Amino acid sequence: MSHQPDDPDDSVQRISTSLQHTALAHPTRQRLLFALSGGPSTISRLAARLGVNKGSVSHHLGVLREAGLIQEAGTRQVRGGTEKYYRRTAERLVVAQPRAEGTAALFGAVAQELERSPVGHLLTLRHIRLSPAKAARLAKALAELVDGAEEEPDGEPVHGLLVTLYQQAGT
């Protein structure tokens, strides 16, 4: 998820309504959005991928759909009936004014993803003193690094990347 309010890309959805913020305030819904970033999927596949039961996935997809963050993306006939596919309504979400509950859910979702990662990961927290000008330059450089990361073709593993730069309160 991106927190850059001035991104003009058409594939970006701006998060602004209470319903959208509420939908983002649960780690499972955040993880579903992560999983759907790779393309449309079914409840069964999402449940298997996240290690969550299908009933829970169905409930959370309903909340995301009602908030306009996902939509149905076709159906497929299977032995027992019809499977629905779901997809994100936008490639990227922009939260111009993050709320604590959504941020907490995002960090919770990332923690769950780290726990399920099949390979080692990098997790670093560092506090450094920076002038406002240097902090702005660092934020810009980090955004350019993330946005400029070149994607490999389909078939390669998907990696999560979470970057934040913030000023500690009271400093």
Short mmCIF file of C-alpha atoms in Angstrom, two decimals:
data_model
loop_
_atom_site.label_atom_id
_atom_site.label_comp_id
_atom_site.label_asym_id
_atom_site.label_seq_id
_atom_site.Cartn_x
_atom_site.Cartn_y
_atom_site.Cartn_z
CA MET A 1 0.00 0.00 0.00
CA SER A 2 1.20 3.46 -0.78
CA HIS A 3 0.73 6.56 1.32
CA GLN A 4 1.63 9.12 -1.36
CA PRO A 5 -1.32 11.49 -1.84
CA ASP A 6 -0.24 12.99 -5.17
CA ASP A 7 0.09 9.90 -7.40
CA PRO A 8 -1.75 10.63 -10.69
CA ASP A 9 -1.80 6.99 -11.93
CA ASP A 10 -5.21 5.68 -13.03
CA SER A 11 -4.48 2.31 -11.42
CA VAL A 12 -4.50 3.99 -8.00
CA GLN A 13 -7.49 4.03 -5.68
CA ARG A 14 -7.65 6.75 -3.05
CA ILE A 15 -8.86 5.60 0.35
CA SER A 16 -11.12 8.25 1.83
CA THR A 17 -14.43 6.84 3.12
CA SER A 18 -15.12 5.46 6.58
CA LEU A 19 -16.21 2.19 4.98
CA GLN A 20 -12.86 1.88 3.19
CA HIS A 21 -10.90 2.69 6.35
CA THR A 22 -12.95 0.13 8.30
CA ALA A 23 -12.30 -2.48 5.61
CA LEU A 24 -8.55 -1.88 5.89
CA ALA A 25 -8.63 -2.20 9.70
CA HIS A 26 -8.22 -6.00 9.76
CA PRO A 27 -5.03 -7.98 9.04
CA THR A 28 -6.84 -10.70 7.09
CA ARG A 29 -8.37 -8.14 4.74
CA GLN A 30 -4.95 -6.55 4.25
CA ARG A 31 -3.51 -10.00 3.44
CA LEU A 32 -6.33 -10.68 0.98
CA LEU A 33 -5.45 -7.45 -0.80
CA PHE A 34 -1.79 -8.54 -0.83
CA ALA A 35 -2.77 -11.91 -2.33
CA LEU A 36 -5.03 -10.32 -4.96
CA SER A 37 -2.25 -8.00 -6.12
CA GLY A 38 -0.98 -10.96 -8.17
CA GLY A 39 -4.26 -11.22 -10.08
CA PRO A 40 -7.77 -12.63 -9.68
CA SER A 41 -8.34 -15.59 -7.40
CA THR A 42 -11.07 -17.74 -5.85
CA ILE A 43 -12.10 -18.14 -2.23
CA SER A 44 -10.60 -21.65 -2.15
CA ARG A 45 -7.24 -20.54 -3.51
CA LEU A 46 -7.12 -17.50 -1.21
CA ALA A 47 -7.98 -19.63 1.83
CA ALA A 48 -5.18 -22.09 0.99
CA ARG A 49 -2.68 -19.33 0.32
CA LEU A 50 -3.40 -17.47 3.56
CA GLY A 51 -3.94 -20.52 5.75
CA VAL A 52 -7.43 -19.26 6.69
CA ASN A 53 -10.76 -21.09 6.44
CA LYS A 54 -13.02 -20.42 3.43
CA GLY A 55 -15.85 -18.99 5.56
CA SER A 56 -13.53 -16.33 6.98
CA VAL A 57 -12.18 -15.51 3.52
CA SER A 58 -15.73 -15.19 2.16
CA HIS A 59 -16.72 -12.84 4.99
CA HIS A 60 -13.66 -10.61 4.57
CA LEU A 61 -14.05 -10.51 0.78
CA GLY A 62 -17.62 -9.30 1.32
CA VAL A 63 -16.37 -6.44 3.50
CA LEU A 64 -13.74 -5.51 0.91
CA ARG A 65 -16.30 -5.69 -1.91
CA GLU A 66 -18.79 -3.51 -0.03
CA ALA A 67 -16.02 -0.93 0.49
CA GLY A 68 -15.27 -0.95 -3.25
CA LEU A 69 -11.75 -2.35 -2.83
CA ILE A 70 -12.37 -5.60 -4.73
CA GLN A 71 -14.89 -6.81 -7.29
CA GLU A 72 -16.00 -10.02 -8.92
CA ALA A 73 -13.86 -10.99 -11.91
CA GLY A 74 -15.76 -13.82 -13.58
CA THR A 75 -16.63 -17.40 -12.80
CA ARG A 76 -15.42 -20.89 -13.63
CA GLN A 77 -17.33 -24.16 -13.67
CA VAL A 78 -15.96 -26.80 -11.30
CA ARG A 79 -17.24 -30.23 -10.27
CA GLY A 80 -19.40 -28.99 -7.40
CA GLY A 81 -20.72 -25.86 -9.12
CA THR A 82 -19.37 -22.45 -9.97
CA GLU A 83 -16.32 -20.72 -8.50
CA LYS A 84 -16.21 -16.92 -8.42
CA TYR A 85 -13.02 -15.02 -9.03
CA TYR A 86 -12.27 -11.77 -7.22
CA ARG A 87 -9.81 -9.03 -8.10
CA ARG A 88 -8.67 -5.71 -6.70
CA THR A 89 -10.36 -2.63 -8.12
CA ALA A 90 -6.98 -0.89 -8.39
CA GLU A 91 -3.36 -1.96 -8.49
CA ARG A 92 -2.38 0.45 -5.72
CA LEU A 93 -4.16 2.00 -2.77
CA VAL A 94 -3.28 5.49 -1.56
CA VAL A 95 -4.16 6.35 2.02
CA ALA A 96 -3.62 10.10 2.23
CA GLN A 97 -4.64 10.28 5.89
CA PRO A 98 -3.83 6.92 7.50
CA ARG A 99 -5.80 5.90 10.59
CA ALA A 100 -4.18 4.09 13.48
CA GLU A 101 -6.40 1.01 13.16
CA GLY A 102 -5.57 0.58 9.46
CA THR A 103 -1.86 1.03 10.08
CA ALA A 104 -1.96 -1.46 12.96
CA ALA A 105 -3.78 -3.97 10.73
CA LEU A 106 -1.21 -3.44 7.97
CA PHE A 107 1.67 -4.13 10.36
CA GLY A 108 -0.22 -7.16 11.74
CA ALA A 109 -0.73 -8.47 8.22
CA VAL A 110 2.94 -8.01 7.39
CA ALA A 111 3.89 -9.82 10.62
CA GLN A 112 1.69 -12.76 9.59
CA GLU A 113 3.23 -12.77 6.12
CA LEU A 114 6.75 -12.75 7.61
CA GLU A 115 5.85 -15.71 9.81
CA ARG A 116 4.66 -17.70 6.77
CA SER A 117 7.59 -16.71 4.53
CA PRO A 118 9.44 -19.77 3.20
CA VAL A 119 12.79 -17.93 3.20
CA GLY A 120 14.59 -15.53 5.51
CA HIS A 121 13.62 -11.89 5.53
CA LEU A 122 15.00 -8.49 6.39
CA LEU A 123 13.39 -6.54 9.23
CA THR A 124 15.22 -3.46 10.43
CA LEU A 125 14.18 -0.49 12.56
CA ARG A 126 16.59 2.38 12.91
CA HIS A 127 16.15 5.80 14.50
CA ILE A 128 18.32 8.56 13.07
CA ARG A 129 18.47 12.31 13.51
CA LEU A 130 17.68 14.17 10.28
CA SER A 131 16.94 17.76 9.39
CA PRO A 132 13.53 18.26 7.73
CA ALA A 133 15.29 18.77 4.38
CA LYS A 134 17.32 15.55 4.70
CA ALA A 135 14.22 13.63 5.82
CA ALA A 136 12.35 14.90 2.74
CA ARG A 137 15.23 13.85 0.45
CA LEU A 138 15.40 10.42 2.08
CA ALA A 139 11.62 9.96 1.74
CA LYS A 140 11.84 10.87 -1.95
CA ALA A 141 14.77 8.51 -2.54
CA LEU A 142 12.97 5.63 -0.77
CA ALA A 143 9.80 6.24 -2.80
CA GLU A 144 11.83 6.27 -6.03
CA LEU A 145 13.60 3.05 -5.02
CA VAL A 146 10.32 1.27 -4.28
CA ASP A 147 8.47 2.62 -7.33
CA GLY A 148 11.43 1.91 -9.61
CA ALA A 149 11.93 -1.71 -8.55
CA GLU A 150 11.80 -3.77 -11.73
CA GLU A 151 9.38 -6.69 -11.69
CA GLU A 152 10.43 -10.11 -12.93
CA PRO A 153 8.11 -12.09 -15.22
CA ASP A 154 5.26 -14.23 -13.89
CA GLY A 155 6.43 -17.40 -12.21
CA GLU A 156 8.98 -15.74 -9.97
CA PRO A 157 8.29 -15.49 -6.20
CA VAL A 158 6.44 -12.42 -4.97
CA HIS A 159 8.23 -10.39 -2.30
CA GLY A 160 6.62 -7.90 0.06
CA LEU A 161 8.22 -4.54 0.66
CA LEU A 162 7.11 -2.18 3.42
CA VAL A 163 8.92 1.12 3.81
CA THR A 164 8.07 3.91 6.19
CA LEU A 165 9.79 7.07 7.31
CA TYR A 166 8.22 8.96 10.17
CA GLN A 167 9.20 11.53 12.76
CA GLN A 168 8.94 10.40 16.34
CA ALA A 169 6.41 12.35 18.37
CA GLY A 170 7.84 14.93 20.71
CA THR A 171 11.11 15.42 18.80
#
